[in-house]
């Protein structure tokens, strides 16, 4: 019967088979000799639009193509861990520094001392496992129209957030998947101490609509009015503000945490991407990249022209932040959060 | 036994092919499953069920389990109700517009899986067109159980419709007339005749939708809100928090009910023997309908249809509106942004779907050949293996593939091949079932009579057997194509920087509320799927292999 | 005898879209007297089943009225008409056993359990189903299914039963047996019967009166004998008697005597059909039933050529080429020396001249 099958294939079927072979060839022909050094694979935790601009600029300048997907900090660490024995990407670009420390702690990243890593030591790994790109403080973002609608004032302190009038008006991300959200928890622990911070989080939980997967989502939801108040990073809020959404940014008077968005090289990354990855790493710390970053309302560590209205971490009340401790305790604290706050019923 | 082996020995190619296929099935279906199991019980080395103990002591997991079951129960019930009403209205009642209702009942099947969630936010969200703008309601209700039930029901009642339309049509209208003729009032006829006769279909539909809802990932992650379900919880644990053993264990909890339901469902459909036990009557009869009932059915179908249309119009509108809820001006910027971000992904999605579709269909037919070949030892095992993957939730498949194919000797992750493998092996059951059904229609007698007229085996295959299974082949291919283009739950674990998928991209856009872009991408995906299906049916010149016909063939699913 | 049921000007139109209409019934009239066995006979698509379904209330007529015992029942729901019907497909409820099938109507009427048990047992006795009560329809033979369908209607003790081609799914032997069965039940219980079929032998053997229908209208109505012996036109002659039609020309008309010339012989036909009139020189059909035609071993008036021959047991059928048409002849196989003929043989034909009929061409 099998013999019959092959003998009896009509011409049309043969054509179809041929087409499949051609398509297959297309699918597997990428990364062949001609382009050996012209491709680099990156995971990015930057906002997709910003990431696209940066990668495009890099490709325009160097001719090196970038394959990339956006993953949240948690997703990225998990994926790097899963791919540990067979990593596909060379670079992790952006994302909360805590996540980069966590990745380093479990041996997923590789030290690289870029000649352009000139920032103060608190903004990079002492052994250059991760290198900071910019810092951005956590803030409260409020949709002014929605506040008006509900007769609310923008919150000015962490204590404000747990007031009953904000019930079902606040959104933050899930600390399990979002580095932003875990940053919030670690900040609260810095301010209140661990036990009190969790007591606080239980109270806050009553006011939260739900916990999103990505740290960017609460801000976005706030901007289009799905929720009145979000907790997120300032530069993301500024970006939305400039897009024309009615947003007011406030900082908690008790002090706030911040992220050090970082870049790391991935351990055992594909050999053929090695040089291109280094090239990208260096590029990301230089003028053309920082200019684009600055245009997105962040303050890069590399000196560059800063967009007006941008908040640097020097402009706001910053808590003393111990990212090493936070990274080391992440698993435990997230677990604790899950147990304490759990997942609310509908 | 000896005799059949004797025959097999005559054609060793048959046995070799069967062995190769079996090996492939074991590698791509059983091995990932095994890897997942292994991970869940040997997470920290050494066999222990501590992960499961942990899972069952954590409140949020218990909640996720019960939430999943509640959601699936409600969605299955509503879907079956709407699906039945549609099937009855379209095939039994005499109401205008039946053709359009049918189209509407099938349209959701070619849409990205969570498109309904997306347009639901646009329509009924806190800033939604209907809730906030028209009614002025501050609605938080769409996030959570209520919204999920609506959205899943809209997406899944077509499945109920397809299952039930076959069964409703198989019930002889004369039976209802006869009951009425013997003095039973309409309600009694419905209760004593119509319901019992369609019961197997209702049960099958309920179970299939229950399974679909249970394993759904796209909708809950978008509008689940705090209503956490198992599939999302497994994903978050596995991918978000990097807790591989626990994520895997949660996914495997999904597997148990689906395996159970899968077997139950097969049993029920096997027993639906008494449909059309007696003669045939195709008279277009009003049946139980009074003008009043017809009117009620018409209004019901119309309402659902309007709702579905509204959803699609919203997606189209959302593609061209600057800022939903704030700035209603026309824009093309979402389109150009989508092009920038998504074009490469779109091409790749299409490419991989086009590659895997003919492979799926051909392999399905080949397995059907082998499974219906009475001389082949172990053919039942082959059939079971190939059908098994239907019962495995996408989440489990995704996790299993990540675990199985990320290290030697199978370093496949990150390649196009792993995605193609997922498409092929996940969509295989449909083509295998279709192939077996078609081949069992090609009775031995036809082949014998062809042989009797002097055809050799190649000739018989080409002239008799193949033409008769052609429709099954293309129906399977159509379905496999649609599923590849709209996949999400398994592939979200497997996409890579090089090989992304449109559904994942749309999900990401929806999550960060770039709804315009998400709308454009959904819209383009639907258009693309429709065009390819249309071109395909034109090229193959198979009348009635268009979408509805193909889907009809697959009504068992 | 009073008129039990009357159909007056019953018309049913189906639209096929774009203003295209089919008349399934076209001003159809019918009266059925109490206790009478009336058969509507016609080819498929003539509208007979439509009429029956309108009477049962399954479909609504476009125009016209249905009267039952003098009362207009146009708008009475099917379940209130109490005219149980035996369906062509039997329409037995496949998920119920024989007992439940027969009890269905009684349960719908909310009869007490004892009455139901008693009546079902009686009905089973009448149609010979005792012992099969626990069987499901799928386990029964065609004949048994048929009897369940009948019992299901009889158990309601109706005044009238409708039959929609009830025997067409049975084999020949069973068909004849069931025919007598139905007739027996009709006589025994004195029930009024309206019976629809396309099989003329069923109609002829069972009916008190036959209504022949074509294109939604009555063509001829009468007792089986009247219709068989004096078909009103070539349609009826063909449909009910399988008549042979021979083309001929009218030579002379003299009152009721019409003279026809056939193979140079004169044939005189008594033309008694009041609805037909012929003129001299007109081309007509000369109709004669196969059994009124014979093969003669002696020299006869007419000759034909054997085309085919087929042995049927009790008789042999010959297809003969005669005057440019083919005619069928039945030759009885009774007797001692029957001469058989082969294709191509020229044979002598004799006609029973009194049984000739003339029809318009």
PDB file of C-alpha atoms in Angstrom, chain B residues 167-280:
ATOM      1  CA  UNK B 167     -27.165  15.079  15.831  1.00  0.00           C
ATOM      2  CA  UNK B 168     -30.157  17.360  15.581  1.00  0.00           C
ATOM      3  CA  UNK B 169     -30.326  16.655  11.877  1.00  0.00           C
ATOM      4  CA  UNK B 170     -30.068  12.933  12.456  1.00  0.00           C
ATOM      5  CA  UNK B 171     -33.216  12.979  14.586  1.00  0.00           C
ATOM      6  CA  UNK B 172     -36.077  12.202  12.228  1.00  0.00           C
ATOM      7  CA  UNK B 173     -38.565  15.092  12.381  1.00  0.00           C
ATOM      8  CA  UNK B 174     -41.309  12.520  11.892  1.00  0.00           C
ATOM      9  CA  UNK B 175     -40.598  11.313  15.413  1.00  0.00           C
ATOM     10  CA  UNK B 176     -41.627  14.627  16.888  1.00  0.00           C
ATOM     11  CA  UNK B 177     -44.602  14.884  14.576  1.00  0.00           C
ATOM     12  CA  UNK B 178     -45.594  11.370  15.402  1.00  0.00           C
ATOM     13  CA  UNK B 179     -45.447  12.070  19.117  1.00  0.00           C
ATOM     14  CA  UNK B 180     -47.579  15.144  18.649  1.00  0.00           C
ATOM     15  CA  UNK B 181     -49.905  13.136  16.426  1.00  0.00           C
ATOM     16  CA  UNK B 182     -50.378  10.694  19.293  1.00  0.00           C
ATOM     17  CA  UNK B 183     -51.609  13.512  21.453  1.00  0.00           C
ATOM     18  CA  UNK B 184     -48.521  14.878  23.200  1.00  0.00           C
ATOM     19  CA  UNK B 185     -48.239  18.612  23.620  1.00  0.00           C
ATOM     20  CA  UNK B 186     -45.093  20.378  22.384  1.00  0.00           C
ATOM     21  CA  UNK B 187     -43.364  20.588  25.722  1.00  0.00           C
ATOM     22  CA  UNK B 188     -43.976  16.929  26.351  1.00  0.00           C
ATOM     23  CA  UNK B 189     -42.668  16.035  22.887  1.00  0.00           C
ATOM     24  CA  UNK B 190     -39.555  18.057  23.546  1.00  0.00           C
ATOM     25  CA  UNK B 191     -39.036  16.433  26.919  1.00  0.00           C
ATOM     26  CA  UNK B 192     -39.800  12.862  25.931  1.00  0.00           C
ATOM     27  CA  UNK B 193     -38.546  12.733  22.338  1.00  0.00           C
ATOM     28  CA  UNK B 194     -36.235  15.568  21.314  1.00  0.00           C
ATOM     29  CA  UNK B 195     -34.154  15.772  24.466  1.00  0.00           C
ATOM     30  CA  UNK B 196     -33.539  12.053  24.993  1.00  0.00           C
ATOM     31  CA  UNK B 197     -32.589  11.628  21.348  1.00  0.00           C
ATOM     32  CA  UNK B 198     -30.117  14.497  21.342  1.00  0.00           C
ATOM     33  CA  UNK B 199     -28.798  13.669  24.783  1.00  0.00           C
ATOM     34  CA  UNK B 200     -25.605  11.964  23.574  1.00  0.00           C
ATOM     35  CA  UNK B 201     -24.827  15.042  21.499  1.00  0.00           C
ATOM     36  CA  UNK B 202     -25.606  17.383  24.351  1.00  0.00           C
ATOM     37  CA  UNK B 203     -23.325  15.404  26.612  1.00  0.00           C
ATOM     38  CA  UNK B 204     -20.560  15.252  24.031  1.00  0.00           C
ATOM     39  CA  UNK B 205     -20.841  18.969  23.441  1.00  0.00           C
ATOM     40  CA  UNK B 206     -20.841  19.703  27.147  1.00  0.00           C
ATOM     41  CA  UNK B 207     -17.775  17.617  27.755  1.00  0.00           C
ATOM     42  CA  UNK B 208     -15.841  18.985  24.807  1.00  0.00           C
ATOM     43  CA  UNK B 209     -16.524  22.580  25.778  1.00  0.00           C
ATOM     44  CA  UNK B 210     -15.754  21.764  29.386  1.00  0.00           C
ATOM     45  CA  UNK B 211     -12.389  20.477  28.242  1.00  0.00           C
ATOM     46  CA  UNK B 212     -11.833  23.478  25.998  1.00  0.00           C
ATOM     47  CA  UNK B 213     -12.649  25.914  28.776  1.00  0.00           C
ATOM     48  CA  UNK B 214     -10.520  24.048  31.272  1.00  0.00           C
ATOM     49  CA  UNK B 215      -7.464  24.207  29.039  1.00  0.00           C
ATOM     50  CA  UNK B 216      -8.087  27.704  27.679  1.00  0.00           C
ATOM     51  CA  UNK B 217      -5.214  30.026  28.359  1.00  0.00           C
ATOM     52  CA  UNK B 218      -5.660  33.154  26.240  1.00  0.00           C
ATOM     53  CA  UNK B 219      -8.939  34.415  27.668  1.00  0.00           C
ATOM     54  CA  UNK B 220      -8.213  33.907  31.367  1.00  0.00           C
ATOM     55  CA  UNK B 221      -4.847  35.570  31.155  1.00  0.00           C
ATOM     56  CA  UNK B 222      -6.381  38.659  29.592  1.00  0.00           C
ATOM     57  CA  UNK B 223      -9.603  39.164  31.452  1.00  0.00           C
ATOM     58  CA  UNK B 224      -9.325  36.645  34.225  1.00  0.00           C
ATOM     59  CA  UNK B 225      -8.309  39.397  36.590  1.00  0.00           C
ATOM     60  CA  UNK B 226      -8.178  37.900  40.045  1.00  0.00           C
ATOM     61  CA  UNK B 227     -10.090  34.875  38.943  1.00  0.00           C
ATOM     62  CA  UNK B 228      -7.087  32.662  38.700  1.00  0.00           C
ATOM     63  CA  UNK B 229      -7.386  29.426  36.783  1.00  0.00           C
ATOM     64  CA  UNK B 230      -5.191  26.396  36.580  1.00  0.00           C
ATOM     65  CA  UNK B 231      -3.774  26.928  33.099  1.00  0.00           C
ATOM     66  CA  UNK B 232      -2.713  30.480  33.884  1.00  0.00           C
ATOM     67  CA  UNK B 233      -1.441  29.484  37.297  1.00  0.00           C
ATOM     68  CA  UNK B 234       0.685  26.760  35.726  1.00  0.00           C
ATOM     69  CA  UNK B 235       2.036  29.217  33.206  1.00  0.00           C
ATOM     70  CA  UNK B 236       2.850  31.817  35.851  1.00  0.00           C
ATOM     71  CA  UNK B 237       4.597  29.303  38.058  1.00  0.00           C
ATOM     72  CA  UNK B 238       6.536  27.776  35.218  1.00  0.00           C
ATOM     73  CA  UNK B 239       7.369  30.810  33.165  1.00  0.00           C
ATOM     74  CA  UNK B 240       6.841  33.757  35.430  1.00  0.00           C
ATOM     75  CA  UNK B 241       8.377  32.456  38.587  1.00  0.00           C
ATOM     76  CA  UNK B 242      10.595  29.787  37.160  1.00  0.00           C
ATOM     77  CA  UNK B 243       9.247  27.158  39.516  1.00  0.00           C
ATOM     78  CA  UNK B 244       9.406  24.352  36.987  1.00  0.00           C
ATOM     79  CA  UNK B 245       8.324  21.441  39.212  1.00  0.00           C
ATOM     80  CA  UNK B 246       5.309  23.260  40.566  1.00  0.00           C
ATOM     81  CA  UNK B 247       4.278  24.708  37.219  1.00  0.00           C
ATOM     82  CA  UNK B 248       4.509  21.246  35.736  1.00  0.00           C
ATOM     83  CA  UNK B 249       2.554  19.701  38.583  1.00  0.00           C
ATOM     84  CA  UNK B 250      -0.245  22.231  38.102  1.00  0.00           C
ATOM     85  CA  UNK B 251      -0.331  21.520  34.397  1.00  0.00           C
ATOM     86  CA  UNK B 252      -0.550  17.823  35.088  1.00  0.00           C
ATOM     87  CA  UNK B 253      -3.528  18.453  37.333  1.00  0.00           C
ATOM     88  CA  UNK B 254      -5.189  19.747  34.162  1.00  0.00           C
ATOM     89  CA  UNK B 255      -4.342  16.553  32.356  1.00  0.00           C
ATOM     90  CA  UNK B 256      -6.309  14.267  34.642  1.00  0.00           C
ATOM     91  CA  UNK B 257      -9.784  15.656  33.941  1.00  0.00           C
ATOM     92  CA  UNK B 258      -9.102  16.032  30.239  1.00  0.00           C
ATOM     93  CA  UNK B 259      -7.974  12.431  29.898  1.00  0.00           C
ATOM     94  CA  UNK B 260     -11.050  11.304  31.779  1.00  0.00           C
ATOM     95  CA  UNK B 261     -13.385  13.432  29.694  1.00  0.00           C
ATOM     96  CA  UNK B 262     -11.704  12.353  26.492  1.00  0.00           C
ATOM     97  CA  UNK B 263     -12.419   8.699  27.213  1.00  0.00           C
ATOM     98  CA  UNK B 264     -15.931   9.419  28.441  1.00  0.00           C
ATOM     99  CA  UNK B 265     -16.675  11.446  25.345  1.00  0.00           C
ATOM    100  CA  UNK B 266     -15.570   8.650  23.034  1.00  0.00           C
ATOM    101  CA  UNK B 267     -17.790   6.204  24.912  1.00  0.00           C
ATOM    102  CA  UNK B 268     -20.811   8.456  24.622  1.00  0.00           C
ATOM    103  CA  UNK B 269     -20.394   9.093  20.929  1.00  0.00           C
ATOM    104  CA  UNK B 270     -19.927   5.386  20.338  1.00  0.00           C
ATOM    105  CA  UNK B 271     -23.294   4.695  21.908  1.00  0.00           C
ATOM    106  CA  UNK B 272     -25.371   7.160  19.962  1.00  0.00           C
ATOM    107  CA  UNK B 273     -26.657   4.187  18.018  1.00  0.00           C
ATOM    108  CA  UNK B 274     -30.365   4.839  17.958  1.00  0.00           C
ATOM    109  CA  UNK B 275     -30.233   7.991  15.952  1.00  0.00           C
ATOM    110  CA  UNK B 276     -32.109   7.286  12.713  1.00  0.00           C
ATOM    111  CA  UNK B 277     -32.649   3.634  13.500  1.00  0.00           C
ATOM    112  CA  UNK B 278     -35.633   3.600  11.170  1.00  0.00           C
ATOM    113  CA  UNK B 279     -36.221   5.028   7.740  1.00  0.00           C
ATOM    114  CA  UNK B 280     -35.293   8.376   6.346  1.00  0.00           C
TER     115      UNK B 280
END
